[in-house]
Amino acid sequence: MTEDREDRDREDRAEPEETAGEETAAPRRPRPSTEGVGSQLPAELTDLAAAVRAIERGERPAVPAKSAGPARPAVSRPAAAPSPAPAPAAVARPALPAQLSGDAVAAARTVLAAGGAPESLAEAAVAALGERAGEALREDPWQILALAGIRVEQADGFAKTLLGGEGGPGDERRVRALVVWLLERAAERGHTALEWGTLGAALGQNGVADAEETLKAAVADGLVLVFHVPDESAGARAAADDEDEEAPVRLLLGLDRYALAEESLADGLSRLLNTFDADGSQDWEGAAGAAPSPSAAALVRAAAGSGLVAHMGAEAARTEPAALVAAARSLGLRAWAVTATEDGRRRLAGAVDAEATATLAGLLSGHEGPGRDEDGALALDLLAVLDAPQLDVETAATLVESVPDGARLVLSGDPAVLWSPGPGRVFADLLAAKVCPQVASRTPDPGPVGELVSGIGFGELAEVDAPGKEVVIVPVRDAGEAVHRTVQLVADSVPRVIGVPPEHTQVITPGHGGAAGTRALNAALKERLNPGPGRFGGFDPGDRIVHAPAAGTAVPGTVVSADAQGLRLDCGGTPVVVAPDAVPAEVRHGWAVTAHQAAGRRWPAAVVVLPGDAAQALTRAWVYTAFSRGERHLSVVQGVEQALPRVVAEVPARDRTTRLRDILREQAAAAAAE
């Protein structure tokens, strides 16, 4: 009944009917004022706007609504951890949480079976819906949509079986579940909120007869939150030029979970700006003078005077935040550099003391980094976060909340790469808000690959001089030829001509499915490079894999062996054991990956596969990210022909609907007015 996990990867799907996140019972803060907004909305929304304004004034609305609740309390920091815990020697699949009792799982299994759903979903149902999952599903079968991978038609079939003739397209339980499900799906594609009209249209496509009334009821019941944000489209800007017209706005709908995350993140960033005080006791100017490059010196000076700094640069520019951390440590400060991946951490070697580096996951878990002080904040004075574009809004909020008052936070990254796999566009929104100093690196990436990628970042796909075959374009006619030539490149041409062995060459393609997706490519590469019967759940010792224990996490590794405990992997030197029943969901072959899985990592050589049917999935950000993964060599197996330069020139990125930029601007304006 559930979709294949790989099919749910965003790069294996066409752009959606917009969709998004998970309903929670998180407390809410007051929404931005809606005064003066009603006249800008369609007539059918005037009553809704009036109700929202009444709530904000503390009055009783004509129609009960819960979209503006009590003020949000401060987010609590994690409990103090005086010293980091040692990394485990092996990572096993976690046991079923204690609260998932056998009785609850058995009850859920009974209801699932009665509705024709796989009984194997019982544990997931109890984890998502609680101990009363069985009762909840019997009373409201559409709550099964809260389980990962369930499609609407599957939920409808489940409900019809349980309810008989009572359930239909207009059932109130169904439409409420659909609103949340659509917002959850949108979050999978990066949105933290959706336009009113977009969500209404998606409801209509799923058989909801009166989407407008459904959305009004969802807002009134507190199922979703409503936001009014400035409309900065070309038409809206033209209308704003008329002094007699009120400023145009956009009406967005979102879930508590992502609203809280964006607002908490904005509060945390503002806190760092407002609590910072340069005491002048450190010789920052001397440190800037000793910096290895003018761009590094500029970053040192910016960090000397602000609690929050944004730093932009490509791969070669990673040395600049590393130089900042080294300079800060030389001044006696507790400074750390954090990367998204272990590979990124290794690439800092030589630029900063290894003891001053950590991965983001290791830092937040306490296995790496400085540990926490008695207040639960990270015990540091300066934190430089590399790969900042990979931060989703919830991870960023957790990270920023952990940075103590008065400390410096530097968010650094390449703004041209793909945004995070999770919801939000944190780094892009921070840059657009312009609320803190920004330093743009002038350090170019070297060589023909660097020259090619730099041009792509500016929207130009130009030929580059590659006398050592650093860049090779391989035209193909169809997907079958693309797979054949890819295997030939990895197994023969790149090792023979470039000197890079197959285990250090990474294949990157737009999606998992299709005749030249990761599945097809991995099957062909395994047959050539590590043939075997796949006796361990489809895997053999020596297979390259990707371990994905959670959504948005993809760690490369190699199969070592298998036994009764599970599949044993080596993930960058860390032993991992994946339980047998988790292997199908968590492990896939890794000779070929998607660009999102490759982001934050580099290999000596990369082979990027662009079959003819991939054009619709491509953006400039995708091409930039994929092409920049190879350090010494890039081969492009090209079947999209003239679509590639068009995409690079005209399709920068898939848009995401978020609120962080507007919240930051609003806070900055309020602070300036005080």
XYZ file of C-alpha atoms in Angstrom:
674
model
C 0.000 0.000 0.000
C 2.878 2.365 0.690
C 4.896 3.889 -2.088
C 8.477 2.723 -2.606
C 10.732 4.942 -0.514
C 12.855 5.802 -3.524
C 9.768 6.854 -5.463
C 9.076 9.356 -2.719
C 12.404 11.105 -3.223
C 11.659 14.550 -4.589
C 13.938 14.117 -7.588
C 11.951 11.079 -8.765
C 8.742 13.064 -9.182
C 7.509 15.811 -11.432
C 6.713 19.131 -9.801
C 3.585 18.604 -7.752
C 0.253 19.813 -7.175
C 1.612 21.872 -4.311
C 1.610 20.092 -0.912
C 3.296 20.086 2.737
C 3.993 19.219 6.535
C 2.640 17.580 9.618
C 0.007 18.907 11.990
C 1.254 19.271 15.528
C -0.086 20.721 18.719
C 2.739 23.219 19.004
C 1.840 26.525 20.692
C 1.426 29.505 18.427
C 2.522 33.108 18.425
C 0.307 35.989 17.259
C 0.131 36.295 13.506
C 1.244 39.469 11.704
C -1.448 42.107 11.663
C -4.112 41.881 8.982
C -5.421 45.422 9.361
C -6.169 46.944 5.987
C -5.955 43.619 4.218
C -9.606 42.787 3.591
C -10.029 45.077 0.619
C -7.165 43.337 -1.168
C -8.732 39.869 -0.907
C -11.339 38.248 -3.139
C -14.883 39.005 -2.008
C -15.438 35.467 -0.740
C -12.488 35.872 1.676
C -13.554 39.182 3.222
C -15.369 37.505 6.120
C -12.346 35.369 6.830
C -10.037 38.376 6.913
C -12.434 40.154 9.255
C -12.445 37.128 11.562
C -8.656 37.032 11.631
C -8.480 40.778 12.408
C -10.995 40.323 15.217
C -8.846 37.611 16.739
C -5.776 39.820 16.561
C -7.675 42.601 18.371
C -8.739 40.141 21.054
C -12.389 40.246 19.995
C -14.736 37.347 19.404
C -14.988 36.685 15.662
C -18.279 36.159 13.896
C -17.026 32.719 12.844
C -14.892 30.937 15.466
C -11.289 30.736 14.345
C -8.139 29.499 15.988
C -5.443 30.673 13.665
C -4.131 33.196 16.139
C -3.519 31.586 19.488
C -1.572 32.625 22.558
C 1.898 34.026 22.203
C 4.557 31.431 21.512
C 6.775 30.701 24.485
C 10.519 30.567 24.071
C 11.795 27.308 22.649
C 13.613 25.383 25.349
C 17.208 24.450 24.734
C 18.256 20.831 25.091
C 19.435 19.734 28.486
C 23.024 20.586 29.210
C 25.619 18.070 28.125
C 28.931 19.002 29.764
C 30.993 16.810 27.448
C 30.266 15.179 24.113
C 29.344 11.539 24.192
C 31.677 9.186 22.336
C 30.533 8.097 18.899
C 29.142 4.580 18.931
C 31.222 1.827 17.359
C 28.171 0.677 15.445
C 24.816 2.204 14.654
C 21.935 -0.241 14.809
C 18.318 0.363 13.936
C 16.610 1.774 17.028
C 14.277 -0.476 18.902
C 10.548 0.168 18.842
C 9.825 2.980 21.327
C 8.638 1.786 24.698
C 5.315 3.612 24.371
C 4.371 1.480 21.351
C 2.820 -1.294 23.403
C 2.023 -4.680 21.984
C -1.698 -4.184 22.666
C -1.769 -0.898 20.754
C 0.058 -2.377 17.772
C -2.227 -5.424 17.813
C -5.336 -3.216 17.847
C -4.017 -1.140 14.959
C -3.139 -4.311 13.052
C -6.717 -5.550 13.425
C -8.224 -2.339 12.030
C -5.724 -2.163 9.181
C -6.544 -5.721 8.187
C -10.277 -5.001 8.336
C -9.781 -2.110 5.926
C -7.609 -4.090 3.528
C -4.377 -2.296 4.434
C -1.078 -4.108 5.135
C -0.842 -5.160 8.769
C 2.846 -4.233 8.617
C 1.765 -0.594 8.915
C 0.620 -1.126 12.509
C 3.804 0.056 14.213
C 3.981 3.144 12.005
C 0.319 3.862 12.758
C 0.881 3.729 16.523
C 4.014 5.864 16.184
C 2.085 8.482 14.173
C -1.323 8.376 15.880
C -0.563 7.208 19.412
C -1.737 4.326 21.580
C -5.321 4.737 20.355
C -4.312 4.357 16.720
C -6.697 1.472 16.166
C -9.686 3.391 17.517
C -8.636 6.540 15.682
C -8.411 4.735 12.342
C -11.771 3.051 12.850
C -13.445 6.371 13.693
C -11.611 8.330 10.980
C -10.026 6.042 8.368
C -8.503 8.972 6.471
C -6.077 9.442 9.336
C -4.094 6.733 7.583
C -2.804 9.579 5.400
C -0.578 10.517 8.363
C 1.555 7.470 7.524
C 4.435 8.021 5.138
C 3.829 6.972 1.549
C 0.037 6.587 1.674
C -1.745 8.011 -1.365
C -5.210 9.559 -1.391
C -6.760 6.791 -3.491
C -5.369 4.221 -1.048
C -6.851 6.088 1.919
C -10.188 6.351 0.089
C -10.201 2.591 -0.526
C -9.335 1.921 3.114
C -12.171 4.200 4.282
C -14.690 2.697 1.870
C -13.901 -0.802 3.113
C -14.264 0.220 6.764
C -17.240 2.556 6.413
C -19.161 0.978 3.580
C -21.531 3.532 2.035
C -20.995 6.128 4.774
C -17.733 7.579 3.480
C -17.585 9.690 0.348
C -15.594 12.486 -1.316
C -17.360 15.147 0.729
C -16.934 13.475 4.121
C -15.719 16.112 6.575
C -13.110 13.726 7.926
C -11.728 13.224 4.438
C -11.430 16.907 3.553
C -9.752 17.762 6.859
C -7.222 14.995 6.352
C -6.624 16.145 2.777
C -5.772 19.690 3.851
C -3.045 18.419 6.166
C -1.849 15.788 3.695
C -1.474 18.337 0.899
C 0.537 20.631 3.153
C 2.670 17.662 4.226
C 3.391 16.840 0.598
C 4.298 20.461 -0.099
C 6.815 20.351 2.754
C 8.448 17.363 1.076
C 9.026 19.669 -1.884
C 10.429 22.475 0.251
C 7.415 24.689 0.935
C 6.654 25.884 4.465
C 3.299 27.369 3.427
C 1.077 27.493 0.342
C -0.926 30.153 -1.443
C -4.640 29.995 -0.638
C -5.498 29.476 -4.300
C -2.848 26.787 -4.785
C -4.096 24.727 -1.863
C -7.711 25.240 -2.961
C -6.919 24.037 -6.474
C -5.187 20.931 -5.100
C -8.252 20.139 -2.988
C -10.415 20.458 -6.083
C -8.176 18.042 -7.948
C -8.764 15.541 -5.154
C -12.543 15.659 -5.404
C -13.395 18.356 -2.823
C -16.433 20.159 -4.223
C -16.185 23.426 -2.268
C -12.520 24.117 -1.611
C -13.114 27.696 -0.460
C -15.468 26.659 2.324
C -13.166 23.807 3.263
C -10.231 26.183 3.715
C -12.318 28.675 5.684
C -13.384 25.882 8.021
C -9.798 24.647 8.349
C -8.683 28.127 9.420
C -11.643 28.613 11.769
C -10.978 25.251 13.423
C -7.276 25.965 13.873
C -6.284 23.103 11.560
C -4.126 25.502 9.539
C -2.772 28.990 10.128
C -3.355 31.946 7.841
C -0.665 34.529 7.044
C -0.665 37.782 5.105
C 2.665 38.593 3.478
C 3.681 41.314 1.020
C 3.068 40.476 -2.625
C 6.237 41.314 -4.525
C 5.176 40.056 -7.944
C 5.508 42.430 -10.895
C 1.770 43.071 -11.023
C 1.613 43.719 -7.297
C 4.524 46.170 -7.465
C 2.753 48.077 -10.230
C -0.403 48.252 -8.135
C 1.605 49.438 -5.138
C 2.797 52.445 -7.131
C -0.744 53.816 -6.975
C -0.883 55.847 -3.753
C -4.650 55.302 -3.481
C -4.252 51.549 -3.305
C -3.296 49.572 -0.227
C -0.158 47.457 -0.440
C -0.994 44.128 -2.115
C -0.650 40.995 -0.035
C -0.535 37.245 -0.514
C -2.690 34.954 1.594
C -0.729 31.890 2.727
C -1.803 28.829 4.665
C 0.504 26.657 6.728
C 0.827 24.193 9.572
C 1.943 24.972 13.116
C 5.071 22.854 12.757
C 6.682 24.939 10.036
C 5.262 28.256 11.234
C 6.844 27.679 14.636
C 10.145 26.650 13.059
C 10.397 29.734 10.824
C 9.389 32.106 13.596
C 11.701 30.468 16.126
C 14.545 30.656 13.611
C 13.865 34.326 12.885
C 13.736 35.080 16.624
C 17.025 33.264 17.153
C 18.806 35.098 14.344
C 17.524 38.433 15.637
C 18.620 37.477 19.147
C 22.182 36.891 17.952
C 22.218 40.265 16.211
C 20.803 42.082 19.236
C 22.805 40.404 22.018
C 26.181 40.757 20.321
C 28.589 43.259 21.840
C 32.101 43.681 20.428
C 34.168 44.340 23.554
C 37.349 45.237 21.644
C 39.579 42.994 23.722
C 40.655 40.876 20.731
C 42.925 42.078 17.948
C 40.583 41.319 15.060
C 42.307 43.759 12.748
C 45.580 41.959 13.307
C 43.844 38.657 12.574
C 42.400 40.102 9.369
C 45.830 41.277 8.318
C 47.179 37.764 8.745
C 44.338 36.157 6.762
C 45.390 34.079 3.738
C 43.328 36.070 1.195
C 41.478 39.401 0.847
C 38.145 37.556 0.984
C 39.140 35.782 4.187
C 40.218 39.123 5.659
C 36.833 40.629 4.751
C 35.070 37.759 6.497
C 37.197 38.155 9.626
C 36.374 41.866 9.782
C 32.643 41.231 9.276
C 32.569 38.632 12.056
C 34.472 40.990 14.344
C 31.595 43.437 14.271
C 28.413 41.348 14.089
C 26.799 38.408 15.808
C 25.437 37.131 12.483
C 27.228 37.076 9.126
C 26.332 35.489 5.778
C 29.254 34.333 3.645
C 28.882 33.328 -0.018
C 31.377 31.370 -2.050
C 31.999 28.211 -4.064
C 34.177 25.227 -3.183
C 37.498 27.080 -3.030
C 35.932 29.673 -0.729
C 35.494 27.070 2.030
C 38.976 28.008 3.164
C 37.664 31.426 4.235
C 35.347 30.375 7.100
C 38.071 27.887 8.036
C 40.534 30.783 8.226
C 38.040 32.709 10.359
C 37.766 29.818 12.820
C 41.561 29.509 12.992
C 41.894 33.266 13.569
C 39.239 33.271 16.294
C 40.928 30.377 18.086
C 44.240 32.215 17.918
C 42.495 35.076 19.730
C 41.464 32.742 22.545
C 37.857 32.223 21.447
C 36.042 28.901 21.420
C 35.467 28.667 17.672
C 34.159 25.749 15.621
C 33.547 24.933 11.956
C 30.590 22.694 11.134
C 29.902 20.913 7.831
C 26.892 19.028 6.493
C 28.839 15.835 5.803
C 31.884 13.953 7.012
C 33.350 14.391 3.525
C 33.005 18.167 3.854
C 34.697 17.985 7.240
C 37.655 16.094 5.750
C 38.008 18.753 3.050
C 38.792 21.289 5.775
C 41.908 19.336 6.755
C 44.919 21.621 6.836
C 42.830 24.791 6.870
C 41.684 24.440 10.471
C 42.553 22.192 13.402
C 40.576 18.954 13.095
C 39.648 19.272 16.770
C 37.740 22.443 15.887
C 35.502 20.756 13.299
C 32.294 18.747 13.509
C 29.449 17.580 11.351
C 26.082 19.211 11.906
C 24.470 15.954 13.005
C 27.351 15.238 15.373
C 27.180 18.735 16.854
C 23.448 18.611 17.548
C 23.573 15.073 18.933
C 26.489 15.880 21.246
C 28.759 13.217 19.752
C 30.994 15.920 18.270
C 31.799 19.531 19.026
C 32.229 21.536 22.211
C 29.373 20.107 24.259
C 26.883 22.324 26.084
C 27.058 24.685 29.027
C 24.923 24.639 32.158
C 22.123 26.465 30.300
C 22.016 23.890 27.521
C 23.642 26.195 24.956
C 26.641 25.162 22.889
C 29.852 25.999 24.747
C 31.348 28.237 22.075
C 31.960 31.852 21.115
C 31.925 31.533 17.320
C 30.287 28.970 15.057
C 30.902 28.854 11.298
C 28.368 26.662 9.497
C 29.519 25.600 6.056
C 27.056 24.112 3.535
C 24.405 26.501 4.887
C 22.142 26.051 1.813
C 21.603 22.469 3.014
C 19.913 23.662 6.223
C 16.172 23.000 6.338
C 14.121 25.319 8.519
C 13.628 22.905 11.429
C 17.293 21.929 11.680
C 18.309 25.577 11.385
C 15.910 26.574 14.169
C 17.328 23.873 16.445
C 20.881 24.929 15.647
C 20.353 28.662 16.162
C 18.460 28.108 19.397
C 21.565 26.270 20.662
C 23.935 29.187 19.978
C 24.381 31.238 23.158
C 23.638 34.952 23.513
C 26.579 37.119 22.535
C 28.178 34.475 20.316
C 28.948 34.894 16.616
C 27.230 32.760 13.976
C 28.538 32.664 10.406
C 26.368 30.916 7.812
C 28.493 30.103 4.795
C 27.766 28.371 1.528
C 27.355 28.471 -2.211
C 24.022 30.168 -3.011
C 23.952 28.539 -6.460
C 23.609 24.931 -5.226
C 20.364 23.076 -4.609
C 18.410 24.054 -1.527
C 17.904 21.672 1.382
C 16.098 18.352 0.905
C 13.778 19.416 3.743
C 11.355 22.364 3.855
C 12.527 25.971 3.682
C 15.265 27.913 1.922
C 17.017 29.249 4.971
C 20.220 30.575 3.416
C 18.475 32.127 0.405
C 15.887 33.821 2.642
C 18.590 35.193 4.943
C 20.446 36.663 1.966
C 17.239 38.148 0.535
C 16.237 39.691 3.880
C 19.523 41.649 4.095
C 19.407 41.935 7.869
C 23.073 41.124 8.530
C 26.496 41.732 6.936
C 27.114 39.703 3.773
C 30.550 38.787 2.442
C 30.886 37.499 -1.124
C 34.073 35.566 -1.790
C 36.273 36.493 -4.718
C 38.162 33.206 -4.615
C 37.373 31.287 -7.855
C 37.311 27.536 -8.178
C 40.368 26.469 -10.185
C 40.708 24.538 -13.426
C 38.370 23.794 -16.317
C 35.680 22.286 -14.081
C 35.731 25.384 -11.876
C 35.522 27.644 -14.921
C 32.571 25.688 -16.355
C 30.659 25.661 -13.068
C 31.325 29.350 -12.446
C 29.728 30.196 -15.790
C 26.700 28.037 -14.990
C 26.237 30.010 -11.784
C 25.814 33.133 -13.924
C 23.427 31.398 -16.328
C 25.956 30.622 -19.065
C 26.896 27.192 -20.368
C 30.150 27.902 -22.190
C 32.800 25.667 -23.690
C 36.001 25.536 -21.655
C 39.518 24.633 -22.636
C 40.297 21.234 -21.079
C 43.647 20.039 -22.443
C 43.864 17.253 -19.875
C 40.305 16.054 -20.585
C 39.146 17.544 -17.292
C 35.716 18.073 -18.901
C 34.313 15.606 -21.447
C 30.902 15.752 -23.142
C 29.528 12.410 -24.362
C 26.451 12.783 -26.629
C 23.952 9.896 -26.576
C 20.805 9.147 -28.564
C 18.708 7.330 -25.972
C 18.626 6.079 -22.387
C 20.029 2.676 -23.249
C 23.086 4.235 -24.832
C 23.389 6.583 -21.829
C 23.612 3.602 -19.443
C 26.113 1.799 -21.690
C 28.397 4.831 -22.041
C 28.200 5.592 -18.310
C 29.384 2.104 -17.393
C 32.143 2.386 -19.978
C 33.301 5.710 -18.538
C 33.334 4.557 -14.915
C 34.879 1.145 -15.502
C 37.332 1.930 -18.279
C 37.772 5.440 -19.706
C 38.087 7.508 -16.518
C 40.534 5.069 -14.819
C 42.618 4.706 -17.979
C 42.714 8.344 -19.135
C 42.299 10.317 -15.896
C 43.742 7.839 -13.420
C 40.702 7.818 -11.120
C 39.545 4.302 -10.133
C 35.843 3.363 -10.248
C 35.444 3.539 -6.458
C 36.362 7.239 -6.574
C 34.048 8.127 -9.454
C 30.465 9.121 -8.665
C 27.575 8.891 -11.134
C 24.831 11.521 -10.730
C 21.451 11.476 -12.478
C 18.195 13.439 -11.996
C 15.962 10.696 -10.577
C 15.653 7.150 -9.305
C 13.176 5.872 -11.897
C 13.322 5.632 -15.652
C 15.595 3.842 -18.078
C 18.614 5.900 -16.985
C 17.715 6.611 -13.347
C 19.702 5.457 -10.349
C 18.079 2.022 -10.295
C 18.961 1.202 -13.898
C 22.439 2.683 -13.619
C 23.196 0.934 -10.340
C 22.082 -2.418 -11.760
C 24.376 -1.991 -14.760
C 27.303 -0.741 -12.683
C 26.967 -3.574 -10.159
C 26.944 -6.137 -12.954
C 30.191 -4.693 -14.304
C 32.019 -3.683 -11.115
C 30.824 -6.100 -8.401
C 28.713 -8.911 -9.870
C 27.000 -11.218 -7.429
C 23.709 -12.858 -6.528
C 22.674 -10.159 -4.031
C 22.201 -12.802 -1.352
C 21.952 -10.236 1.455
C 18.668 -8.541 0.578
C 19.914 -7.716 -2.899
C 23.413 -6.726 -1.754
C 26.849 -8.349 -1.802
C 30.071 -7.505 0.043
C 31.846 -4.732 -1.836
C 28.685 -3.085 -3.151
C 28.671 0.709 -2.992
C 25.538 1.835 -1.160
C 23.700 4.842 0.212
C 22.328 4.496 3.734
C 19.199 6.612 4.267
C 18.030 6.037 7.868
C 15.744 9.090 7.754
C 14.172 11.404 5.207
C 16.734 13.869 3.855
C 19.677 11.786 5.078
C 21.872 9.892 2.603
C 25.262 8.588 3.736
C 27.501 6.766 1.217
C 29.186 3.555 2.218
C 30.135 0.003 1.304
C 28.634 -3.365 2.192
C 30.988 -5.352 4.448
C 28.964 -8.467 5.298
C 25.670 -9.643 6.732
C 24.547 -11.883 9.568
C 21.509 -12.495 11.751
C 21.763 -8.961 13.163
C 21.537 -7.346 9.765
C 23.485 -5.825 6.914
C 26.894 -4.542 8.007
C 28.094 -1.374 6.305
C 31.173 0.811 6.372
C 30.000 4.422 6.055
C 33.101 6.576 5.827
C 34.931 4.551 8.466
C 31.913 4.239 10.767
C 30.482 0.716 11.105
C 26.707 0.590 10.700
C 24.352 -2.345 11.190
C 20.952 -2.178 9.468
C 18.343 -4.626 10.743
C 17.147 -7.108 8.094
C 13.591 -5.766 7.931
C 14.917 -2.193 7.525
C 17.250 -2.923 4.617
C 14.680 -2.434 1.812
C 13.702 1.005 3.121
C 17.097 2.281 4.282
C 19.723 0.943 1.877
C 20.074 1.359 -1.874
C 22.978 0.889 -4.222
C 25.185 3.952 -4.498
C 27.319 3.898 -7.627
C 24.688 6.303 -8.983
C 22.895 8.905 -6.847
C 20.759 11.999 -7.309
C 22.147 15.517 -7.040
C 20.435 16.091 -3.688
C 22.176 12.997 -2.326
C 25.505 14.208 -3.728
C 25.259 17.752 -2.321
C 27.843 18.516 0.359
C 30.250 15.898 -0.999
C 32.878 15.756 -3.752
C 34.703 12.970 -5.532
C 37.852 12.986 -7.675
C 35.659 12.334 -10.729
C 31.953 12.694 -11.487
C 29.873 11.363 -14.370
C 26.615 13.283 -14.795
C 23.927 11.472 -16.801
C 21.265 13.571 -18.566
C 18.960 11.269 -20.558
C 16.627 12.837 -23.087
C 13.574 12.647 -20.816
C 15.339 14.516 -17.990
C 14.907 18.042 -19.346
C 11.742 18.798 -17.345
C 13.463 17.839 -14.077
C 16.473 20.110 -14.583
C 17.182 23.553 -13.189
C 20.303 25.694 -13.167
C 20.775 24.811 -9.488
C 20.584 21.097 -10.288
C 23.115 21.381 -13.122
C 25.422 23.554 -10.996
C 25.294 21.112 -8.083
C 25.823 17.992 -10.186
C 28.606 19.453 -12.351
C 30.535 20.748 -9.332
C 30.832 17.369 -7.573
C 33.958 16.322 -9.508
C 37.284 17.690 -8.228
C 39.547 16.618 -11.113
C 37.229 15.387 -13.827
C 33.663 15.784 -15.102
C 32.051 13.656 -17.809
C 28.572 14.650 -19.014
C 26.554 11.945 -20.743
C 24.302 14.292 -22.669
C 20.964 13.380 -24.224
C 18.974 16.560 -23.584
C 20.734 18.508 -26.363
C 19.705 22.188 -26.534
C 17.498 21.905 -23.455
C 20.613 22.050 -21.275
C 21.787 25.588 -22.194
C 18.172 26.761 -22.080
C 17.704 25.401 -18.548
C 20.966 26.976 -17.387
C 19.962 30.333 -18.840
C 16.261 30.432 -17.975
C 15.348 28.091 -15.074
C 17.310 29.106 -11.954
C 15.564 26.917 -9.351
C 12.261 25.349 -8.365
C 10.445 28.017 -6.403
C 9.535 27.467 -2.768
C 6.902 29.279 -0.765
C 8.419 30.296 2.573
C 7.964 33.074 5.148
C 11.397 33.457 6.775
C 12.497 36.384 4.619
C 9.331 38.361 5.397
C 9.521 37.595 9.135
C 13.141 38.779 9.261
C 12.334 41.968 7.379
C 9.350 42.615 9.627
C 11.474 42.182 12.745
C 14.182 44.446 11.366
C 11.636 47.145 10.513
C 10.100 46.924 13.982
C 13.525 47.182 15.622
C 14.406 50.219 13.488
C 11.152 51.926 14.458
C 11.815 51.585 18.199
